[in-house]
PDB file of C-alpha atoms in Angstrom:
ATOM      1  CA  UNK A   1      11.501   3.330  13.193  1.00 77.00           C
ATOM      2  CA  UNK A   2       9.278   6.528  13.361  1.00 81.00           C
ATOM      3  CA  UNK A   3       6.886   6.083  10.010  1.00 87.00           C
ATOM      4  CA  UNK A   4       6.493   9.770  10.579  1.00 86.00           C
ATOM      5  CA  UNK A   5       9.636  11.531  11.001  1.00 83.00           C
ATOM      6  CA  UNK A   6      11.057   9.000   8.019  1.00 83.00           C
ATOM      7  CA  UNK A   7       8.340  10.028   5.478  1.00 84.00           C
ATOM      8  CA  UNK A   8       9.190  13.577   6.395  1.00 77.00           C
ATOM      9  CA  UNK A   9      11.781  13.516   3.323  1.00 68.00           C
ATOM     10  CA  UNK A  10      10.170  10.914   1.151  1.00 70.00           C
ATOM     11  CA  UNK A  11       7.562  14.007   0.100  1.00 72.00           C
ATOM     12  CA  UNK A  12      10.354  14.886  -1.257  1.00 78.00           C
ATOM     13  CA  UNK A  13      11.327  13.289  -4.689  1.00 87.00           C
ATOM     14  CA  UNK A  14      10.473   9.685  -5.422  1.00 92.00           C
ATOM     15  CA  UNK A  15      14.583   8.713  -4.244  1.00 92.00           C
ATOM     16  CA  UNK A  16      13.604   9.748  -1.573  1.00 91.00           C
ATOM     17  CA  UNK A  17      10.269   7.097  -1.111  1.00 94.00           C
ATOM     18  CA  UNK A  18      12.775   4.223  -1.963  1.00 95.00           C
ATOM     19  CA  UNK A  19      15.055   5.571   0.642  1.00 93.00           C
ATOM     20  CA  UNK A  20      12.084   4.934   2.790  1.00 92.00           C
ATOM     21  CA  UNK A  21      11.066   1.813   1.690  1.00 95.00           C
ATOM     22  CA  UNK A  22      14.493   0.210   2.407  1.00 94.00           C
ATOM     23  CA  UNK A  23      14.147   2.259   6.030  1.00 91.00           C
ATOM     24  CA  UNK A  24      10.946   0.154   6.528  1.00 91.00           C
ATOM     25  CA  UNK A  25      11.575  -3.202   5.152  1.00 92.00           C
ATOM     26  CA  UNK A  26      14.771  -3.029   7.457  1.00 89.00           C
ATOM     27  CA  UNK A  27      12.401  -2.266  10.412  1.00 86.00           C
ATOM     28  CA  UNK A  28       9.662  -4.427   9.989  1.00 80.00           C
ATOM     29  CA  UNK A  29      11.028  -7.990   8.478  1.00 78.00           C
ATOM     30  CA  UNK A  30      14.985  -7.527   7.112  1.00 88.00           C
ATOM     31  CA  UNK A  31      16.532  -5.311   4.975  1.00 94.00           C
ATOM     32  CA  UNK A  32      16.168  -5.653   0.837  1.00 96.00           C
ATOM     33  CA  UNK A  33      18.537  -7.270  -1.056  1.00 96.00           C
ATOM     34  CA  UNK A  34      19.343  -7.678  -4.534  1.00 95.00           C
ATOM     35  CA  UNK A  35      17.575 -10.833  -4.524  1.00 96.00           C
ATOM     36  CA  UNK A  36      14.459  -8.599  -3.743  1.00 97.00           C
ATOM     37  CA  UNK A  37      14.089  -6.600  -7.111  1.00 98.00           C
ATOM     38  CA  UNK A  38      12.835  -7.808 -10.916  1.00 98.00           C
ATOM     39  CA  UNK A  39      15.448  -7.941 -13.357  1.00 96.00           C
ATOM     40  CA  UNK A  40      15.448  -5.006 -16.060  1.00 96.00           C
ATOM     41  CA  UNK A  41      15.196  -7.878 -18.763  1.00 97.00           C
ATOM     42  CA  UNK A  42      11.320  -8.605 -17.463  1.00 97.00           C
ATOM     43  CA  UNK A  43      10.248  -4.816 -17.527  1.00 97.00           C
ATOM     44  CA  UNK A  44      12.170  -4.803 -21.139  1.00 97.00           C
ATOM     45  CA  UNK A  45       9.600  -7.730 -21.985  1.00 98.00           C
ATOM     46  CA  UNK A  46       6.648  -6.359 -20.611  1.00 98.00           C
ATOM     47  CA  UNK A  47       7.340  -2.964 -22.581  1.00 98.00           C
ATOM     48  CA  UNK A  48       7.185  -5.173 -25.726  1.00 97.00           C
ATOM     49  CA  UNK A  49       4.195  -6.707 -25.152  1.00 97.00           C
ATOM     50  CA  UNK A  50       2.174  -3.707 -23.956  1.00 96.00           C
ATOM     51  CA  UNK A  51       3.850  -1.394 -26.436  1.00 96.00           C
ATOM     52  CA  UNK A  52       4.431   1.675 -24.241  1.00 93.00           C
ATOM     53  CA  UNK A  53       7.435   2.641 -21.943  1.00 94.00           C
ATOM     54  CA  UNK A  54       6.789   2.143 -18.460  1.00 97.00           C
ATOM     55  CA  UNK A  55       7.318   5.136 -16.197  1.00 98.00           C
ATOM     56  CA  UNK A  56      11.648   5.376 -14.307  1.00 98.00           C
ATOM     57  CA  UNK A  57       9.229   5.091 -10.698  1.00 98.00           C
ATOM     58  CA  UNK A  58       7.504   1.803 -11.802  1.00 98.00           C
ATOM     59  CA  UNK A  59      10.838   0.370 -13.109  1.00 98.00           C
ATOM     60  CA  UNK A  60      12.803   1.650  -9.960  1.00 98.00           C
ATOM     61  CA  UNK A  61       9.976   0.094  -7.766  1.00 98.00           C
ATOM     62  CA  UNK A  62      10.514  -3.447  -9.527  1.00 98.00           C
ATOM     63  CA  UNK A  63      14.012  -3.390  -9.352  1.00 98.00           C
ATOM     64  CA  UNK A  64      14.023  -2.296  -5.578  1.00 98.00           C
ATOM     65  CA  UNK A  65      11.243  -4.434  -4.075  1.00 97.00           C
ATOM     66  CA  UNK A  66       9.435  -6.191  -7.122  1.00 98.00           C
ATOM     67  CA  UNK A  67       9.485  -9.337  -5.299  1.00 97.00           C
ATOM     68  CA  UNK A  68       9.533  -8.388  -1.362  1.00 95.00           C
ATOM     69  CA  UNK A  69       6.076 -10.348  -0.604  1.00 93.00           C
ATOM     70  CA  UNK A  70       5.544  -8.620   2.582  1.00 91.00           C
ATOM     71  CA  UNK A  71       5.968  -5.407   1.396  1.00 94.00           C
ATOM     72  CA  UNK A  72       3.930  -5.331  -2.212  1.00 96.00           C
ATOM     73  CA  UNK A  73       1.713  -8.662  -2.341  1.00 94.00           C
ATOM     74  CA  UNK A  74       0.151  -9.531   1.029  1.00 91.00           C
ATOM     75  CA  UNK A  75      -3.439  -8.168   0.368  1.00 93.00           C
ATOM     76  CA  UNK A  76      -3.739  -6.129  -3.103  1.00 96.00           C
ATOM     77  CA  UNK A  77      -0.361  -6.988  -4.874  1.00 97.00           C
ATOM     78  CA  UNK A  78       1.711  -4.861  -7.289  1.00 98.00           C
ATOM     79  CA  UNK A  79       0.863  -6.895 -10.639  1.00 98.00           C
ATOM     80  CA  UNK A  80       4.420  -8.389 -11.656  1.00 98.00           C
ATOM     81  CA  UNK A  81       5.494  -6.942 -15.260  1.00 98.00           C
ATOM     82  CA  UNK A  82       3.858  -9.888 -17.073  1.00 97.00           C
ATOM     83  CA  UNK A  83       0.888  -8.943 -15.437  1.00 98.00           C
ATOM     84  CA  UNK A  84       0.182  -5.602 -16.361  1.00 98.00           C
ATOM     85  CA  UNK A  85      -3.216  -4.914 -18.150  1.00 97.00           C
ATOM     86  CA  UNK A  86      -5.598  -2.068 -19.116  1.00 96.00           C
ATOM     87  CA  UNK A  87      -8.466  -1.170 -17.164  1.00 95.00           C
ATOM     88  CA  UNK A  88     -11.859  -1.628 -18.368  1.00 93.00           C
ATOM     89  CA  UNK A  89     -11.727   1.681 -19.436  1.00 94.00           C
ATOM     90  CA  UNK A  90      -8.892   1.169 -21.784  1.00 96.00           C
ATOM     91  CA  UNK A  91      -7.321   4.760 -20.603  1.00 97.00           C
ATOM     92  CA  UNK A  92      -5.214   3.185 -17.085  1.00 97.00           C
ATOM     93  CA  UNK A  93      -2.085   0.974 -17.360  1.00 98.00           C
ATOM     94  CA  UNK A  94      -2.867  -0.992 -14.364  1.00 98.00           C
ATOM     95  CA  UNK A  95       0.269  -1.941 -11.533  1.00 98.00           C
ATOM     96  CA  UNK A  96      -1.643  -3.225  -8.869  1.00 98.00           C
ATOM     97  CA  UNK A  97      -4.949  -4.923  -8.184  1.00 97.00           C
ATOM     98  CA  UNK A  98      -7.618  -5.219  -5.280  1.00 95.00           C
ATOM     99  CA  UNK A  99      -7.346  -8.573  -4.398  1.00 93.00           C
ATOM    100  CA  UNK A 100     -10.691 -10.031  -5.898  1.00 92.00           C
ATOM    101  CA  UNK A 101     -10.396  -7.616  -9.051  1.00 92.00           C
ATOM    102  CA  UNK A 102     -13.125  -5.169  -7.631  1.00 93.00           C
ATOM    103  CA  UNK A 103     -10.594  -2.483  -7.976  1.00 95.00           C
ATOM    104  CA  UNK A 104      -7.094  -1.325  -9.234  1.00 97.00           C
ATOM    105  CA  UNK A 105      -4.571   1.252  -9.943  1.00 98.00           C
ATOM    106  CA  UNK A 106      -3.200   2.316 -12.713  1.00 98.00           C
ATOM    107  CA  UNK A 107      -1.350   5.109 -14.643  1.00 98.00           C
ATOM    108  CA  UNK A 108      -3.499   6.940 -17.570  1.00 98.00           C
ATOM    109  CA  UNK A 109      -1.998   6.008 -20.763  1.00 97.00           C
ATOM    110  CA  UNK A 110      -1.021   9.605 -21.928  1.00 97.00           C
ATOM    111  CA  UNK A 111       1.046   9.809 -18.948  1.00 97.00           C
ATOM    112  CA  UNK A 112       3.660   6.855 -19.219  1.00 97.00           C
ATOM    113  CA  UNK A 113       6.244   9.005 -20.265  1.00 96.00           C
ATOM    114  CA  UNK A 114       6.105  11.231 -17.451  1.00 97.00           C
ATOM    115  CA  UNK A 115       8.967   9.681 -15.071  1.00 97.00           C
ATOM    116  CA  UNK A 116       6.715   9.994 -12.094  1.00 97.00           C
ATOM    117  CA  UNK A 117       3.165  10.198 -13.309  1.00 98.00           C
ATOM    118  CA  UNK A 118      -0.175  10.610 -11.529  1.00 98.00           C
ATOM    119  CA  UNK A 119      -1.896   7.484 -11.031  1.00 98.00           C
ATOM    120  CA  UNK A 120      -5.616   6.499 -11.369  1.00 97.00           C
ATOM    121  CA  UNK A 121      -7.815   4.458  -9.420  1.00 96.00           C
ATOM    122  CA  UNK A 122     -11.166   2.439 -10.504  1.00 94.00           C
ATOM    123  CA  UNK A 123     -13.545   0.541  -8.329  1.00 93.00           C
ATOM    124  CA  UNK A 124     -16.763  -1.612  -8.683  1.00 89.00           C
ATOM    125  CA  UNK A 125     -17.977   1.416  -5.955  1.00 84.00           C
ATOM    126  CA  UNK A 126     -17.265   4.048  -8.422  1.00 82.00           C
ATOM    127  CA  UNK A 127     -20.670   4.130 -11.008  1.00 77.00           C
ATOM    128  CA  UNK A 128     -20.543   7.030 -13.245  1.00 76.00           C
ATOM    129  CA  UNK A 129     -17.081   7.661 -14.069  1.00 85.00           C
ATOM    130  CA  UNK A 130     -14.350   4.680 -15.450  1.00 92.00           C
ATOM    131  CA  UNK A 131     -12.069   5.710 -12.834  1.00 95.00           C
ATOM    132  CA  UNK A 132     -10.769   9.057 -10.463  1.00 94.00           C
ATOM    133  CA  UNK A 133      -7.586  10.678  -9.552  1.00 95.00           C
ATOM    134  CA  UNK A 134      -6.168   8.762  -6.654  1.00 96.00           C
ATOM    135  CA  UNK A 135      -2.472  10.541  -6.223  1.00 95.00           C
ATOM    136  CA  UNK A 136      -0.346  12.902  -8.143  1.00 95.00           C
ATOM    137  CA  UNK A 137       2.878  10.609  -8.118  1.00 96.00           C
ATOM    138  CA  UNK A 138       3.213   6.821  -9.150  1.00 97.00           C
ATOM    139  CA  UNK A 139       5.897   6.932  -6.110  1.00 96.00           C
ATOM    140  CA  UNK A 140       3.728   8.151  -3.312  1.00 95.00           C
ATOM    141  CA  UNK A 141       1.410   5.113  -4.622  1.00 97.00           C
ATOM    142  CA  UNK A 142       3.928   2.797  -3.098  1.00 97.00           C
ATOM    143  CA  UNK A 143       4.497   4.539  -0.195  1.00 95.00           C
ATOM    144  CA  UNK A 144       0.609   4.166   0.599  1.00 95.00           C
ATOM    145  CA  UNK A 145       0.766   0.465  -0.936  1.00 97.00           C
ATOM    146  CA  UNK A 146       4.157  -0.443   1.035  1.00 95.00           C
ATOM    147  CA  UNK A 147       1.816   1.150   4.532  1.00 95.00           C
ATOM    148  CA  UNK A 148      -1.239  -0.728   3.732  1.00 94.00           C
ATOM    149  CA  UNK A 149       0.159  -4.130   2.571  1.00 94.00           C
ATOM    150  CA  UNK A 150       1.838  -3.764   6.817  1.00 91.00           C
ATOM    151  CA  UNK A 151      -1.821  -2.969   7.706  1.00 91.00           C
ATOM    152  CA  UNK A 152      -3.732  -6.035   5.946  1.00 87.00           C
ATOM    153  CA  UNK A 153      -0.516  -7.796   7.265  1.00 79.00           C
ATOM    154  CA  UNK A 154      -2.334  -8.107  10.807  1.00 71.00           C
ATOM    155  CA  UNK A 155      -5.006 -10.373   9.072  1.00 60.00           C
ATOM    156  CA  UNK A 156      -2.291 -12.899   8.483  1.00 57.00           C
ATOM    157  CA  UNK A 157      -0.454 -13.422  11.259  1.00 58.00           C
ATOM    158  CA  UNK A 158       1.281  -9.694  12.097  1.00 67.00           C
ATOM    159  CA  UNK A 159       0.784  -7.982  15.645  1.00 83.00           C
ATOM    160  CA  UNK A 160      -2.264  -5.839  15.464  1.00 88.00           C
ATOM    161  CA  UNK A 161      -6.009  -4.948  16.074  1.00 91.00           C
ATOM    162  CA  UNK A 162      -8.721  -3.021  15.217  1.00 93.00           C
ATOM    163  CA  UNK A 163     -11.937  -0.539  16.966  1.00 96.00           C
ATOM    164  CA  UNK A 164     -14.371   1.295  15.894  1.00 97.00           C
ATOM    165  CA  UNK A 165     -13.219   4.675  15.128  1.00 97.00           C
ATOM    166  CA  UNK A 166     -15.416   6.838  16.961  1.00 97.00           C
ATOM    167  CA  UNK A 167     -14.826  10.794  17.781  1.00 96.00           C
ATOM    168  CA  UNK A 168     -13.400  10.026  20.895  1.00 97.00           C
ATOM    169  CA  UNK A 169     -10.870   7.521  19.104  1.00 98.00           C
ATOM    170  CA  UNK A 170     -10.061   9.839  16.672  1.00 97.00           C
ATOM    171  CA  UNK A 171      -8.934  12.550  19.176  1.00 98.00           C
ATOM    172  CA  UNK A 172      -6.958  10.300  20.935  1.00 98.00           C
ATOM    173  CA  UNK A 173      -4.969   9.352  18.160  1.00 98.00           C
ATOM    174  CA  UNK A 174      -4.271  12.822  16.792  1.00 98.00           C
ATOM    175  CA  UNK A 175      -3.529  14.022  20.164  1.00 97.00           C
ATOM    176  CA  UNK A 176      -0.581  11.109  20.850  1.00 97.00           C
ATOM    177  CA  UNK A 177       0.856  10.284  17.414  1.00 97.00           C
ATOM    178  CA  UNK A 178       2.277  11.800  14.572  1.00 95.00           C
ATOM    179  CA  UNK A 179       0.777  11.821  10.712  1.00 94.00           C
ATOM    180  CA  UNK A 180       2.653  10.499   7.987  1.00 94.00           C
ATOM    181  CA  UNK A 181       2.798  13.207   5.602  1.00 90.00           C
ATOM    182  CA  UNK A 182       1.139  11.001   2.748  1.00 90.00           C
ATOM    183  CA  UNK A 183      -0.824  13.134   0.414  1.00 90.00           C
ATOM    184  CA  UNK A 184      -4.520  12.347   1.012  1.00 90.00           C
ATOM    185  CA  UNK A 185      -6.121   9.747  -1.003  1.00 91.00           C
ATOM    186  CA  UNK A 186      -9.524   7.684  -0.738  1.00 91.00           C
ATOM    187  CA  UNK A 187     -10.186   4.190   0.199  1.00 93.00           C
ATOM    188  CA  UNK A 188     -11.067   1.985  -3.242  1.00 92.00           C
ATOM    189  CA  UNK A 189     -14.039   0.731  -1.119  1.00 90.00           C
ATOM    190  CA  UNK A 190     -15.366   4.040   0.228  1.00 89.00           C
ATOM    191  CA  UNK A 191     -13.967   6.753  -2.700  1.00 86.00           C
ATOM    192  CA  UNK A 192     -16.062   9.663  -2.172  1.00 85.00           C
ATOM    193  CA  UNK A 193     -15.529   9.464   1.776  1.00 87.00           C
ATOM    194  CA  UNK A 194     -12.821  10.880   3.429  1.00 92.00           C
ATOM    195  CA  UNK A 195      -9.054  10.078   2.740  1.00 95.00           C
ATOM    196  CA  UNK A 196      -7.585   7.261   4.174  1.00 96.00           C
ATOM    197  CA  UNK A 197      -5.153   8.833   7.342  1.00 96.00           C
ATOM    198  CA  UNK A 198      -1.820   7.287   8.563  1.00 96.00           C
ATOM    199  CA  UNK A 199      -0.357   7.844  11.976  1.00 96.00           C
ATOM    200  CA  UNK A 200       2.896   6.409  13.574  1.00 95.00           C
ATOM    201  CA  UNK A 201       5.519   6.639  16.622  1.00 95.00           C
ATOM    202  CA  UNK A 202       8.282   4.521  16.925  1.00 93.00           C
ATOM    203  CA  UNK A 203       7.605   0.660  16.116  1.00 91.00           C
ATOM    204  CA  UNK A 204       3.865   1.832  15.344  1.00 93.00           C
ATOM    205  CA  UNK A 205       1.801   1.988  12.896  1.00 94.00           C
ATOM    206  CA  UNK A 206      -2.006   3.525  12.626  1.00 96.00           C
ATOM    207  CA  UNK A 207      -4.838   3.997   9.542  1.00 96.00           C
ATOM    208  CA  UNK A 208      -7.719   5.605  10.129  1.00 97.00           C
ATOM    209  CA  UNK A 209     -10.477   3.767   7.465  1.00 95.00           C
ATOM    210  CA  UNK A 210     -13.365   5.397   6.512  1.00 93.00           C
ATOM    211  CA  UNK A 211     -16.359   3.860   5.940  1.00 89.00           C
ATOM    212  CA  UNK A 212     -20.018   4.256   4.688  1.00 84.00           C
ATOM    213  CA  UNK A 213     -21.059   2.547   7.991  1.00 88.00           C
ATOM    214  CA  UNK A 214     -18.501   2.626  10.185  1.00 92.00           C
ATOM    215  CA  UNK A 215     -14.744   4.074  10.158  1.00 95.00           C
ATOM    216  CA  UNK A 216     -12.025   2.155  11.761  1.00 95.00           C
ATOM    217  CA  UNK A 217      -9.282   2.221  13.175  1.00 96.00           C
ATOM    218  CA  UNK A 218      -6.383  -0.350  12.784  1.00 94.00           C
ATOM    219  CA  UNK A 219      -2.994  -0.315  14.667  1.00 94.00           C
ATOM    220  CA  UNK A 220       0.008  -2.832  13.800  1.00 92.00           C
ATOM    221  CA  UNK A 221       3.149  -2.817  15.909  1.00 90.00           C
ATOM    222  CA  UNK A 222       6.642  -4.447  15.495  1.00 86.00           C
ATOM    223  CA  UNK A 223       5.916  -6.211  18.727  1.00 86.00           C
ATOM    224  CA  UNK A 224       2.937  -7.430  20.738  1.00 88.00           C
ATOM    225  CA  UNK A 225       3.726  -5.203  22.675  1.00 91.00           C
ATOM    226  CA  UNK A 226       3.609  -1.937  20.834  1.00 91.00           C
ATOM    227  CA  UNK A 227      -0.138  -2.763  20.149  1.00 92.00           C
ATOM    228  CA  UNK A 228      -0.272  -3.281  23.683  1.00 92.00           C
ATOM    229  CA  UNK A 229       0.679   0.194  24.092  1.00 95.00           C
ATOM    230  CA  UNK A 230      -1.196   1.841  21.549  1.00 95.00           C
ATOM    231  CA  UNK A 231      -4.601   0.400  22.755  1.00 94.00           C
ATOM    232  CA  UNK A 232      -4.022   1.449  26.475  1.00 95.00           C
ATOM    233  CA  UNK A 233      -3.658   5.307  24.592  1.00 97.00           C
ATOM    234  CA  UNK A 234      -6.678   4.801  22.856  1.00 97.00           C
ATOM    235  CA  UNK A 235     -10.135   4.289  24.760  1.00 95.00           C
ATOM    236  CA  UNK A 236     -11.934   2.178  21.921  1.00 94.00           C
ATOM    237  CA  UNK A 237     -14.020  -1.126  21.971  1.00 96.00           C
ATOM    238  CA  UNK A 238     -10.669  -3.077  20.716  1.00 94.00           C
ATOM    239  CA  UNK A 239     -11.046  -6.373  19.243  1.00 81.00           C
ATOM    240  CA  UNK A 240      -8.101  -8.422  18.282  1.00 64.00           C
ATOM    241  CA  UNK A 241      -8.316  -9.657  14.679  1.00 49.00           C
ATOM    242  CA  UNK A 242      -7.477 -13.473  14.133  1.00 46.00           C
ATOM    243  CA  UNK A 243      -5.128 -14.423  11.263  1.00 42.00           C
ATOM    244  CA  UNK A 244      -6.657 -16.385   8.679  1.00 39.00           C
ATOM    245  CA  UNK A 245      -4.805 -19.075   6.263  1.00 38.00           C
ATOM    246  CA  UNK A 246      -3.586 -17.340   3.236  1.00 37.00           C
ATOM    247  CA  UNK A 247      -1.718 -19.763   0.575  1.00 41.00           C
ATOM    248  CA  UNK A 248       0.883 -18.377  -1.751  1.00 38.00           C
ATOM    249  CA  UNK A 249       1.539 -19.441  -4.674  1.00 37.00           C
ATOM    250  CA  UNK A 250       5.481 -20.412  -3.591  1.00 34.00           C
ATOM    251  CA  UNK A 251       6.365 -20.874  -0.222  1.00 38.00           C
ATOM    252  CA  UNK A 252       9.302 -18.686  -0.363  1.00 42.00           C
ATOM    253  CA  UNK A 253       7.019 -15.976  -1.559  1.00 44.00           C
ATOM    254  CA  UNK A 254       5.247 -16.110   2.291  1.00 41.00           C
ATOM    255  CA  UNK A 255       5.836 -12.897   4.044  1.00 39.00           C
ATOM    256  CA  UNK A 256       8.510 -13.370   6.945  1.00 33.00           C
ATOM    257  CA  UNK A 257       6.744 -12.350   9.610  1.00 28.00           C
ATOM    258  CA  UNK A 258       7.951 -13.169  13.251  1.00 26.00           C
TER     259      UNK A 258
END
């Protein structure tokens, strides 16, 4: 699958992001299945408890992919609907969560009705403010969540690496591959730096990191060998990153990587 080319039409509309999700869950692991979405009854419930309406895209989204581990909960998981809580704030319904709680998304509380609404982002690394603008649709959220949950993927067992992502690096990968049109949008750990950047070709995936210290670059690839390929195009200081044990909380849950 070419990330690029396929996202081409998911700027489109959010049908169009689903239609793109299914493309890449069929690419990477196995296509979704009914089995994969939350029933309507548990968004109904959650809508009860929190009192509001959740957005069409966040109800969609559940009943899609709700419970596709590898897609939505391998690093910073979509909150299931009896999980969804208010910010510190109290202004952000938040749907997904950094993994220790330092930071999380979430759609501002006048906006629920909206069927695609702008969603918020707040961070430990964000003093001043409660939270900031992170992207104008709840459905290009999970685009960039469905892209970076398959780039935290390599620290678990998927095929990929990581270098320093010096000038040099960065020309190299804007000269061979093609962005994925994702609006831009900052890293929770790094939010006043530049926007997070997302290059592909077929059975490849790249994100350019940025970083107070030092940016990175991280490449994933269906196979070994795509990474193989993709760090012979780039001259960096490559160093392969070794999974680490990560328990969940039911074994079926595990993400099927090969």
């Amino acid at each position: 699958m070419d990330l690029a080319r396929a996202f081409g039409a998911a700027a489109t509309s959010r049908a169009a992001v689903w239609e793109f999700v299914k493309a890449f869950a069929g690419s990477r692991t196995v296509p979704l299945s009914p089995a994969d979405g939350i029933p309507p009854s548990e968004v109904r419930r959650a809508e009860e408890r929190l009192g509001y309406p959740l957005p069409a895209a966040l109800s969609e989204a559940y009943a899609l992919f709700g419970r596709r581990a590898d897609l939505v909960a391998v690093h910073n998981p979509l909150l299931a609907p009896e999980e969804l809580l208010m910010d510190p704030s109290g202004e952000l319904l938040v749907f997904r969560s950094e993994n220790q709680g330092c930071a999380g998304w979430g759609i501002p509380l006048d906006r629920l009705g909206d069927d695609d609404p702008p969603v918020g982002l707040f961070s430990d690394h964000l003093p001043g403010v409660a939270w900031k603008p992170y992207l104008g649709r709840l459905s290009s959220a999970f685009a960039e969540l469905v892209l970076s949950e398959a780039v935290m993927a390599r620290r678990y067992g998927s095929c990929g690496c990581e270098c320093p992502a010096t000038a040099e690096v960065v020309a190299a990968v804007e000269a061979a591959y093609q962005p994925i049109a994702l609006p831009p949008c900052p890293a929770w750990y790094h939010l006043e730096g530049e926007p997070v950047r997302w290059f592909s070709a077929p059975g490849k995936l790249l994100c350019l990191e940025p970083d107070p210290v030092e940016p990175v670059l991280v490449v994933v690839g269906q196979s070994e060998t795509d990474v193989l390929e993709m760090v012979a195009a780039v001259p960096g200081a490559w160093s392969a990153v070794e999974p680490v044990p990560y328990e969940y909380e039911y074994e079926e849950d595990a993400p099927p990587f090969g």
